Amino acid sequence: MAEWNAYYQNEEEDLDGEEGEESGVDYKTTGRDSLVFLVDASKEMFIKEESGELTPFDMTMQCVRSVYTSKIISSDKDLVALVFYGTEQSKNPRNSFKHVYVYHDLDTPGAGRVQDVDGLRGEDGAKVAAKTMGSGKTNLGEALWCCSNLYSDIKLRLSHKRLMIFTCRDSPHEGDSERDRQARTKAGDLKETGVVIDLMHLMKPGGFDVSIFFCDVVSPPEDDAELGLQMEPCVKLEDLKKRVRAKEMKKRSIARLNLCLGEGMNVAVGVYITALQARKPNPIKLFKDNNEPVRTKTRLYHTQTGSLLLPSDTKRAQVYASKQIVMEKDEVDVIKKFSDPGLELIGFKPMERLKLHHHLRSPVFIYPEEEMVTGSACMFTALLKRCSERNVFALCKYTRIRNSPPRFLALVPQREELDEGQAQIAAPGFHGIFLPYADDIRTLDTPQLPTASDSQVDKMKEIVQKLRFKYRCDAFENPVLQKHFRNLEALALDLMAPEEIEDHTMPKIEMMDERLGSLAQEFKDLVYPADYNPEGKTANKRKPAGGAEKKPKVDISEDELRGHVQKNTLHKLTVPILKDACKQFGVKVTGTKKQELIDALTRYFQKTV
Amino acid sequence: YAPSWGESALVLCVDVGFSMSNSGPGQEPPFEQAKKVIQKFVKRQVFAENKDELGLVLFGSDATKNNLAKDGQYQNIYVHRNLMIPDFGLLEEIQNDIHPGGQQGDWLDALVVCMDLLQNETLGKKYDRLNIAVLTDLDSPVSPDQLDIITGNLKRAGITLQFFLPFPMDTDEAGGGDVGGSGPPHGGKGLSREQQQGLDLVKQVMMSLDEEDGLDEVQTFSDAIEKLSVFKHVEKRPMAWPCTLTIGSCLTIKIVGYKAVCEERPRKSWSVVDAQTHQKEDVKRDVVYCVDDDEETEVPKDDTIQGFRYGSDIVPFSKVDQEQMKYKTDGKSFAVLGFAKQSLVVHHFMGNQILKVFAPKDDEHAGVALSALIRALDELKMVAVVRYVYARNGNPQVGAAFPCIKEKYECLMYVQLPFMEDLRQYTFPSLENNKKYTPSENQLSVVDSLIDSMMLVEENEDGEKKDLFKVNHIPNPQYQRLFQCLHHRALNPSAPLPPVEPWLITALQRPQAVAARSRAPLENMKKLFPLKEVVKKKELKTSKELFGKGDVYRTAVWKQVGLQNSCLEKGRSTEQLFRKGKVYRTVVWKQGGLQNNCLETGRSTEQLFGNREVYRTAVWKQGGLQNSCLETGRSTEQLFRKGKVYRTAVWKQGGLQNSCLETGRSTEQLFRKGKVYRTPVWKQGGLQNSCLETGRSTEQLFGNREVYRTAVWKQGGLQNSGLVTGRTGFQILNIIVTSLSHIINAILRD
């Protein structure tokens, strides 16, 4: 362990123990999750909506790609498949199904697959799709049958099976009742084997009517409300990504417990983790001769006799004041036990008693488990409603597993919120916020310093207003992780250089300076005397002097670029060069992704030929 | 008191004179109380492991031992221990060697001895604090003529003084005696003349040392015991993190950050020691790497390189390359990315700490600038979203800096926010919009009454709010319990661990007043909200679930005393058995009247192995000996795939070590080869018995319906063996006949 800890040099103390325990789900006990993308490849999918920026097909491929890459990062054991229906060509395991094209069968996604999907994006992608698969007759029943074979061909244990249909046609068989019926039957079969079928319907001119056909195909929503089908079709890629993302991962509770309100009053609840710091995965050791993974065996030996020590041959010890105190392993575990697993209500407090600094780790989310104790959901709802309306939180003692010491949680109510498209933006339930014990709060010497005057504060307010933005919790990607995975991607695909990442954690200095204008100087004049240097001695930061330190610009001639466009080798250039090129020729780009840059440049040069 | 981070020297000055043993009926004598106080105090010091030194002086003792004793002066004062870092030895001495004396000691004289001790022993060394704690009932005559000299010396030497008394300071002279928890001494008779005089002297001394707060340092025994029950975590000196806050390229403010809230973890971890010798050095951890081939060849560490998984791909990626290609940061940073509404930031706090950000102590300009930012944010209800980097090449964070304005100070409070990759945006089924779960008005009103009855924050008549349950005042129970057990084990190595201390249990429970108030509303809730636990239907699909039920056995019974031995295994194929849901694996030996069982219950093998630490322990108790047979490892499947499998059982019987091995490839493979052994070997009194089993696959064997497994028994010193093979009954008969004849021959030859 010590070895890999070296890679996580954070300032934080070594976190073992509980943090690790909560990190989630063990695949060995639960089996793998699987997800099949069943994508309509009919002509309609390649037609751009007037309002839309992308064709439905392009949008779907971008979405598939983002799921692929996010699976690689966050759950690389999950299986994913990509299947097209309504194709001209057919390709499936036994080639027994017509107009079904299995692009990727159920497997863990890797770099190659990401590249494949990249190849299907944009206008070029559409051409590739037309060439390899084409658009033909639609038989959704056959496609679903084919998918069910994909599931049954998997030898691994699957715990969660999901199938997502991406289409912009609400009546895929154009009223052919025989094929409609067959599709419904096959969908029924799939659902019976535990496959959850979702519809990701995309914009269709004249509106997408779910009730014509798809309402019988998809799985009913979890709460038997008609929420799922009321959703509007997705117009924007962001919406589609969000909708897919919300479904793509199976929710799993880390514990199912009783919330005990009092003697004999137990409400069953599940404890969920909705945010967990994603870390770089552990490196694995490979044998250098063949790059195959090696297994690590750890054993305990007796130094004197050389014999293997079994766990029962050892005890645990700590030394205090040069005296060694010895306990059995069991004793070490059992002294952590105070009470049986569960949540025990202590009482309620007004919300203002919960302080901002009451934070030790990311909170958990609590939701009722009606299947364990009937009546739980009703009582939970009543509690949630009244706590929220009365602006109070519930204080609970939380024991997660048998030998875990108690922690106190503030259960903060959160009521459900939906957006205009009926998609959930806040889930109903309680946030469980971990409260610090006396030991966790440190005594600080607080400096006594003068406070600011009203005019100084007002000036700062102007600054704050100038730089305000709408925070979204999913707006920042972790640059460390992104860089790591881009590096791996480049190595896996033998790319010349990893794709550049855009680091959103860096302040956009130029833009900020521009927005502030003279405000910064005005504020400084108000608070700092002329001879004061606010960067002082301690500020040993190297300040980039007006971009002079930036990497030297690599200029590329128009001819060279044209050559690359013709030979289709633009992707060999790095992102900064491509960006510069765009700037140089005044090419407008919609995004900053490499492919987007390449697409834009290609378009530009093809037009100017 | 204010935290002090330097070392200190402290002398405990304890009255053991005869009056300390007096107490009213049902009351604990002051001597015992004083002993508890010093025990708890020393215990805390020992576990805190700081460098504070401690001396122990007794007065009123029968013996006299101190540097000043001569010519009949400074009698009955005994320096038990000079200044030393306290250890378990001292704890043991306090527990065993300190007894009430039969004399009276002058506590002022004792104070002089303590001062002398402190001054002599701290000579040439630097201490942050010198302190004398006097524990006495003041019930002895003193000669106060040198009082001024004494206080003068204390002041000059910078020695602070604390008094611990059996009664509160404001106990009245007449002996009303209803003050405080400890009650008046001597059965309610009030203070004696000596005590009254002593108390006046104490007041005089303390006031002259510190006019304002001096009297705060006079406490009762019972207060002290209560306070010292809590193992205090050693205060860490806060680490300053100087940085600059930047807004754009031209606006900078010098800042200093401190960790304000952070999960405190014990400084010590458990080390693994040998069970017999208790020596850490006797245990060595050994890590080997092996290739994934049939032989499971070990490869040296130097022949391995580092790689990562990228989805299904494995990418070799050396440390050097990784270091070179990784994301780099060029130094600490606290750069504002922009400002956002506070309401958009709450609820998704990440990380495991809260930083408080101040301006540097001596920089008032930075103070003003930061104050402007804090106040602006506070008035606008906004936060600064910042990029935070702890140090060069530290991982960058995005976090929120909240304004925090207190009476005594202002600061920014920084907390980490999630990255996109950290979030799992689950959708949960609607609750309030679901008709099935919609609570009625009645139900809601009973919930209201519950909330009312269980409010932990109360307002008293003066409009003052009182919180009945402050989590941030509770010491972390895990560490309280740990130190309690460590202390107990250190002094009583062979005794079982004590139960959790009652005060700690109470501290973690619903306050009694709240529990009482909530009783009626809870009863109403019970009536209005029917709750019913769902009994899980038996769905016997996977073996995992079956094993979960726990009633799976295989029984083999030997009886070796009555000379009847049988070995049974009931059942059709394992699969069949499991489907039936009742499988046994019980082995019972009866040997010499002893009953031994070896049971295995539990979850599926897979599950067990999934837990990574799996044992299959069978324990035999034979004649007082404890023997164990363990199996560790990965899943059977994995093991077999590796082609090197051990199932080792070790018996230790009367000093002999016997082993039973099983090697081989997968059972299937072995059976296909037709050569399978399962040999347990017993060595008992020099005799060797063996038991073999050959055969085809278990399935095949079971298919033949007649399966035997052999048990070997000793009867009167004879060597007997019984073989069973899984061929047809006819074949078996043949074999039995042949083997019997072999045995008979052997016996005859002997």
mmCIF file of C-alpha atoms in Angstrom, chain A residues 72-274:
data_model
loop_
_atom_site.group_PDB
_atom_site.id
_atom_site.type_symbol
_atom_site.label_atom_id
_atom_site.label_comp_id
_atom_site.label_asym_id
_atom_site.label_seq_id
_atom_site.Cartn_x
_atom_site.Cartn_y
_atom_site.Cartn_z
ATOM 1 C CA ILE A 72 -13.238 4.041 -18.538
ATOM 2 C CA ILE A 73 -12.584 6.589 -15.856
ATOM 3 C CA SER A 74 -15.163 5.741 -13.265
ATOM 4 C CA SER A 75 -16.258 2.125 -13.742
ATOM 5 C CA ASP A 76 -14.012 0.268 -16.110
ATOM 6 C CA LYS A 77 -15.509 -3.113 -15.319
ATOM 7 C CA ASP A 78 -18.889 -2.254 -16.795
ATOM 8 C CA LEU A 79 -19.850 -3.766 -20.122
ATOM 9 C CA VAL A 80 -21.115 -1.609 -22.949
ATOM 10 C CA ALA A 81 -22.393 -2.468 -26.429
ATOM 11 C CA LEU A 82 -23.298 -0.361 -29.455
ATOM 12 C CA VAL A 83 -25.899 -1.750 -31.844
ATOM 13 C CA PHE A 84 -27.542 -0.042 -34.813
ATOM 14 C CA TYR A 85 -30.920 -0.908 -36.208
ATOM 15 C CA GLY A 86 -32.576 0.099 -39.413
ATOM 16 C CA THR A 87 -29.317 -0.431 -41.274
ATOM 17 C CA GLU A 88 -28.893 -1.736 -44.796
ATOM 18 C CA GLN A 89 -25.990 -3.986 -43.915
ATOM 19 C CA SER A 90 -26.177 -6.590 -41.184
ATOM 20 C CA LYS A 91 -23.514 -7.736 -38.793
ATOM 21 C CA ASN A 92 -24.286 -9.780 -35.744
ATOM 22 C CA PRO A 93 -22.817 -12.837 -34.050
ATOM 23 C CA ARG A 94 -24.576 -15.486 -36.125
ATOM 24 C CA ASN A 95 -25.708 -13.107 -38.828
ATOM 25 C CA SER A 96 -29.200 -14.320 -38.197
ATOM 26 C CA PHE A 97 -30.746 -10.889 -37.983
ATOM 27 C CA LYS A 98 -31.253 -8.598 -40.939
ATOM 28 C CA HIS A 99 -30.822 -4.829 -40.662
ATOM 29 C CA VAL A 100 -29.112 -5.081 -37.308
ATOM 30 C CA TYR A 101 -25.506 -3.999 -37.059
ATOM 31 C CA VAL A 102 -23.588 -4.847 -33.909
ATOM 32 C CA TYR A 103 -20.858 -2.252 -33.933
ATOM 33 C CA HIS A 104 -19.463 -3.176 -30.534
ATOM 34 C CA ASP A 105 -20.580 -6.239 -28.663
ATOM 35 C CA LEU A 106 -20.889 -6.262 -24.888
ATOM 36 C CA ASP A 107 -17.438 -5.668 -23.468
ATOM 37 C CA THR A 108 -15.519 -3.207 -21.375
ATOM 38 C CA PRO A 109 -14.798 -0.109 -23.430
ATOM 39 C CA GLY A 110 -11.201 0.619 -24.301
ATOM 40 C CA ALA A 111 -9.266 3.133 -26.287
ATOM 41 C CA GLY A 112 -10.008 1.436 -29.594
ATOM 42 C CA ARG A 113 -13.716 1.680 -29.105
ATOM 43 C CA VAL A 114 -13.557 5.325 -28.233
ATOM 44 C CA GLN A 115 -11.695 5.877 -31.472
ATOM 45 C CA ASP A 116 -14.301 3.887 -33.388
ATOM 46 C CA VAL A 117 -17.079 6.046 -32.059
ATOM 47 C CA ASP A 118 -15.074 9.146 -32.842
ATOM 48 C CA GLY A 119 -15.019 7.913 -36.391
ATOM 49 C CA LEU A 120 -18.813 8.035 -36.521
ATOM 50 C CA ARG A 121 -19.039 11.633 -35.419
ATOM 51 C CA GLY A 122 -19.527 14.694 -37.548
ATOM 52 C CA GLU A 123 -20.155 14.808 -41.256
ATOM 53 C CA ASP A 124 -17.343 12.393 -41.937
ATOM 54 C CA GLY A 125 -18.818 10.052 -39.438
ATOM 55 C CA ALA A 126 -22.131 10.150 -41.242
ATOM 56 C CA LYS A 127 -20.336 9.191 -44.427
ATOM 57 C CA VAL A 128 -18.567 6.358 -42.687
ATOM 58 C CA ALA A 129 -21.870 5.173 -41.279
ATOM 59 C CA ALA A 130 -23.513 5.363 -44.687
ATOM 60 C CA LYS A 131 -20.681 3.391 -46.216
ATOM 61 C CA THR A 132 -20.373 0.667 -43.636
ATOM 62 C CA MET A 133 -23.951 0.253 -42.522
ATOM 63 C CA GLY A 134 -26.286 2.305 -44.671
ATOM 64 C CA SER A 135 -29.921 2.898 -43.888
ATOM 65 C CA GLY A 136 -32.496 0.277 -44.642
ATOM 66 C CA LYS A 137 -35.573 -1.432 -43.404
ATOM 67 C CA THR A 138 -36.418 -1.199 -39.721
ATOM 68 C CA ASN A 139 -37.248 -4.179 -37.618
ATOM 69 C CA LEU A 140 -36.954 -3.273 -33.989
ATOM 70 C CA GLY A 141 -38.098 -6.719 -32.900
ATOM 71 C CA GLU A 142 -35.136 -8.352 -34.584
ATOM 72 C CA ALA A 143 -32.832 -5.754 -33.104
ATOM 73 C CA LEU A 144 -34.134 -6.392 -29.604
ATOM 74 C CA TRP A 145 -33.802 -10.123 -30.128
ATOM 75 C CA CYS A 146 -30.224 -9.625 -31.210
ATOM 76 C CA CYS A 147 -29.558 -7.578 -28.089
ATOM 77 C CA SER A 148 -31.024 -10.243 -25.886
ATOM 78 C CA ASN A 149 -28.558 -12.667 -27.470
ATOM 79 C CA LEU A 150 -25.749 -10.300 -26.589
ATOM 80 C CA TYR A 151 -26.772 -10.517 -22.963
ATOM 81 C CA SER A 152 -27.113 -14.272 -22.975
ATOM 82 C CA ASP A 153 -23.713 -14.744 -24.642
ATOM 83 C CA ILE A 154 -22.015 -13.114 -21.680
ATOM 84 C CA LYS A 155 -20.497 -15.635 -19.320
ATOM 85 C CA LEU A 156 -19.995 -13.127 -16.542
ATOM 86 C CA ARG A 157 -22.566 -12.495 -13.919
ATOM 87 C CA LEU A 158 -24.499 -9.366 -14.791
ATOM 88 C CA SER A 159 -26.131 -7.438 -12.041
ATOM 89 C CA HIS A 160 -27.748 -4.557 -13.834
ATOM 90 C CA LYS A 161 -28.853 -4.731 -17.441
ATOM 91 C CA ARG A 162 -29.939 -1.644 -19.281
ATOM 92 C CA LEU A 163 -30.791 -0.948 -22.876
ATOM 93 C CA MET A 164 -31.199 2.544 -24.276
ATOM 94 C CA ILE A 165 -32.967 3.164 -27.558
ATOM 95 C CA PHE A 166 -31.930 6.323 -29.378
ATOM 96 C CA THR A 167 -34.307 7.353 -32.092
ATOM 97 C CA CYS A 168 -36.113 10.302 -33.608
ATOM 98 C CA ARG A 169 -38.928 8.196 -35.110
ATOM 99 C CA ASP A 170 -41.996 7.579 -33.007
ATOM 100 C CA SER A 171 -43.386 5.024 -35.421
ATOM 101 C CA PRO A 172 -40.426 2.954 -36.550
ATOM 102 C CA HIS A 173 -42.408 0.427 -38.572
ATOM 103 C CA GLU A 174 -44.683 2.999 -40.154
ATOM 104 C CA GLY A 175 -47.793 1.267 -39.030
ATOM 105 C CA ASP A 176 -46.771 -2.294 -39.887
ATOM 106 C CA SER A 177 -48.706 -3.916 -37.068
ATOM 107 C CA GLU A 178 -46.976 -7.272 -37.455
ATOM 108 C CA ARG A 179 -43.522 -5.807 -36.856
ATOM 109 C CA ASP A 180 -44.904 -3.608 -34.070
ATOM 110 C CA ARG A 181 -46.286 -6.657 -32.359
ATOM 111 C CA GLN A 182 -43.040 -8.576 -32.735
ATOM 112 C CA ALA A 183 -41.076 -5.696 -31.243
ATOM 113 C CA ARG A 184 -43.449 -5.490 -28.288
ATOM 114 C CA THR A 185 -43.117 -9.205 -27.644
ATOM 115 C CA LYS A 186 -39.342 -9.096 -27.794
ATOM 116 C CA ALA A 187 -39.260 -6.076 -25.539
ATOM 117 C CA GLY A 188 -41.460 -7.983 -23.124
ATOM 118 C CA ASP A 189 -39.050 -10.929 -23.198
ATOM 119 C CA LEU A 190 -36.118 -8.681 -22.501
ATOM 120 C CA LYS A 191 -37.853 -6.964 -19.615
ATOM 121 C CA GLU A 192 -38.691 -10.332 -18.183
ATOM 122 C CA THR A 193 -35.014 -11.260 -18.029
ATOM 123 C CA GLY A 194 -34.381 -8.128 -16.010
ATOM 124 C CA VAL A 195 -33.334 -5.738 -18.752
ATOM 125 C CA VAL A 196 -34.457 -2.170 -18.208
ATOM 126 C CA ILE A 197 -35.353 -0.487 -21.483
ATOM 127 C CA ASP A 198 -35.150 3.296 -21.755
ATOM 128 C CA LEU A 199 -36.121 5.528 -24.583
ATOM 129 C CA MET A 200 -33.851 8.441 -25.416
ATOM 130 C CA HIS A 201 -36.097 10.102 -27.924
ATOM 131 C CA LEU A 202 -34.689 12.868 -29.983
ATOM 132 C CA MET A 203 -36.318 15.805 -31.707
ATOM 133 C CA LYS A 204 -38.697 14.966 -34.512
ATOM 134 C CA PRO A 205 -40.421 17.504 -36.702
ATOM 135 C CA GLY A 206 -44.012 17.687 -35.552
ATOM 136 C CA GLY A 207 -43.243 16.266 -32.139
ATOM 137 C CA PHE A 208 -42.389 12.809 -30.853
ATOM 138 C CA ASP A 209 -45.467 10.908 -29.769
ATOM 139 C CA VAL A 210 -44.444 8.260 -27.288
ATOM 140 C CA SER A 211 -47.954 6.859 -27.047
ATOM 141 C CA ILE A 212 -48.030 5.630 -30.682
ATOM 142 C CA PHE A 213 -45.657 2.794 -30.068
ATOM 143 C CA PHE A 214 -42.797 3.225 -27.617
ATOM 144 C CA CYS A 215 -44.900 3.380 -24.471
ATOM 145 C CA ASP A 216 -45.343 -0.382 -24.791
ATOM 146 C CA VAL A 217 -41.675 -1.030 -25.355
ATOM 147 C CA VAL A 218 -39.926 0.825 -22.570
ATOM 148 C CA SER A 219 -39.817 -0.231 -18.934
ATOM 149 C CA PRO A 220 -42.216 1.523 -16.611
ATOM 150 C CA PRO A 221 -40.507 4.089 -14.388
ATOM 151 C CA GLU A 222 -39.461 3.073 -10.882
ATOM 152 C CA ASP A 223 -42.253 4.887 -9.147
ATOM 153 C CA ASP A 224 -45.075 3.933 -11.522
ATOM 154 C CA ALA A 225 -45.688 7.587 -12.077
ATOM 155 C CA GLU A 226 -45.815 8.531 -15.696
ATOM 156 C CA LEU A 227 -42.869 10.764 -15.255
ATOM 157 C CA GLY A 228 -40.572 8.939 -17.648
ATOM 158 C CA LEU A 229 -42.745 9.294 -20.662
ATOM 159 C CA GLN A 230 -43.849 12.816 -20.080
ATOM 160 C CA MET A 231 -40.341 13.935 -20.762
ATOM 161 C CA GLU A 232 -39.880 16.145 -23.742
ATOM 162 C CA PRO A 233 -37.596 14.877 -26.472
ATOM 163 C CA CYS A 234 -34.017 16.025 -26.223
ATOM 164 C CA VAL A 235 -33.008 18.867 -28.440
ATOM 165 C CA LYS A 236 -29.693 19.716 -26.940
ATOM 166 C CA LEU A 237 -26.701 17.493 -26.562
ATOM 167 C CA GLU A 238 -26.234 18.642 -22.989
ATOM 168 C CA ASP A 239 -29.747 17.516 -22.101
ATOM 169 C CA LEU A 240 -29.247 14.170 -23.759
ATOM 170 C CA LYS A 241 -25.948 13.634 -21.983
ATOM 171 C CA LYS A 242 -27.533 14.553 -18.692
ATOM 172 C CA ARG A 243 -30.460 12.248 -19.254
ATOM 173 C CA VAL A 244 -28.245 9.341 -20.258
ATOM 174 C CA ARG A 245 -25.895 9.984 -17.384
ATOM 175 C CA ALA A 246 -28.701 9.917 -14.849
ATOM 176 C CA LYS A 247 -29.680 6.452 -16.011
ATOM 177 C CA GLU A 248 -26.398 4.975 -17.094
ATOM 178 C CA MET A 249 -25.248 4.203 -13.580
ATOM 179 C CA LYS A 250 -27.149 1.892 -11.340
ATOM 180 C CA LYS A 251 -27.800 3.440 -7.980
ATOM 181 C CA ARG A 252 -26.485 1.324 -5.214
ATOM 182 C CA SER A 253 -26.797 1.957 -1.578
ATOM 183 C CA ILE A 254 -23.737 1.499 0.593
ATOM 184 C CA ALA A 255 -25.959 0.400 3.431
ATOM 185 C CA ARG A 256 -29.581 -0.412 4.069
ATOM 186 C CA LEU A 257 -30.426 0.479 7.621
ATOM 187 C CA ASN A 258 -33.180 1.239 10.014
ATOM 188 C CA LEU A 259 -33.758 4.821 10.913
ATOM 189 C CA CYS A 260 -34.973 4.402 14.457
ATOM 190 C CA LEU A 261 -37.278 7.193 15.606
ATOM 191 C CA GLY A 262 -37.971 5.580 18.939
ATOM 192 C CA GLU A 263 -38.585 2.225 20.539
ATOM 193 C CA GLY A 264 -40.063 -0.063 17.871
ATOM 194 C CA MET A 265 -40.323 2.655 15.257
ATOM 195 C CA ASN A 266 -37.987 1.676 12.474
ATOM 196 C CA VAL A 267 -38.108 3.222 9.038
ATOM 197 C CA ALA A 268 -35.995 1.387 6.483
ATOM 198 C CA VAL A 269 -33.654 3.636 4.533
ATOM 199 C CA GLY A 270 -30.870 3.239 2.027
ATOM 200 C CA VAL A 271 -27.661 5.229 2.330
ATOM 201 C CA TYR A 272 -26.268 6.416 -1.001
ATOM 202 C CA ILE A 273 -23.129 8.165 -2.038
ATOM 203 C CA THR A 274 -23.881 10.822 -4.594
#
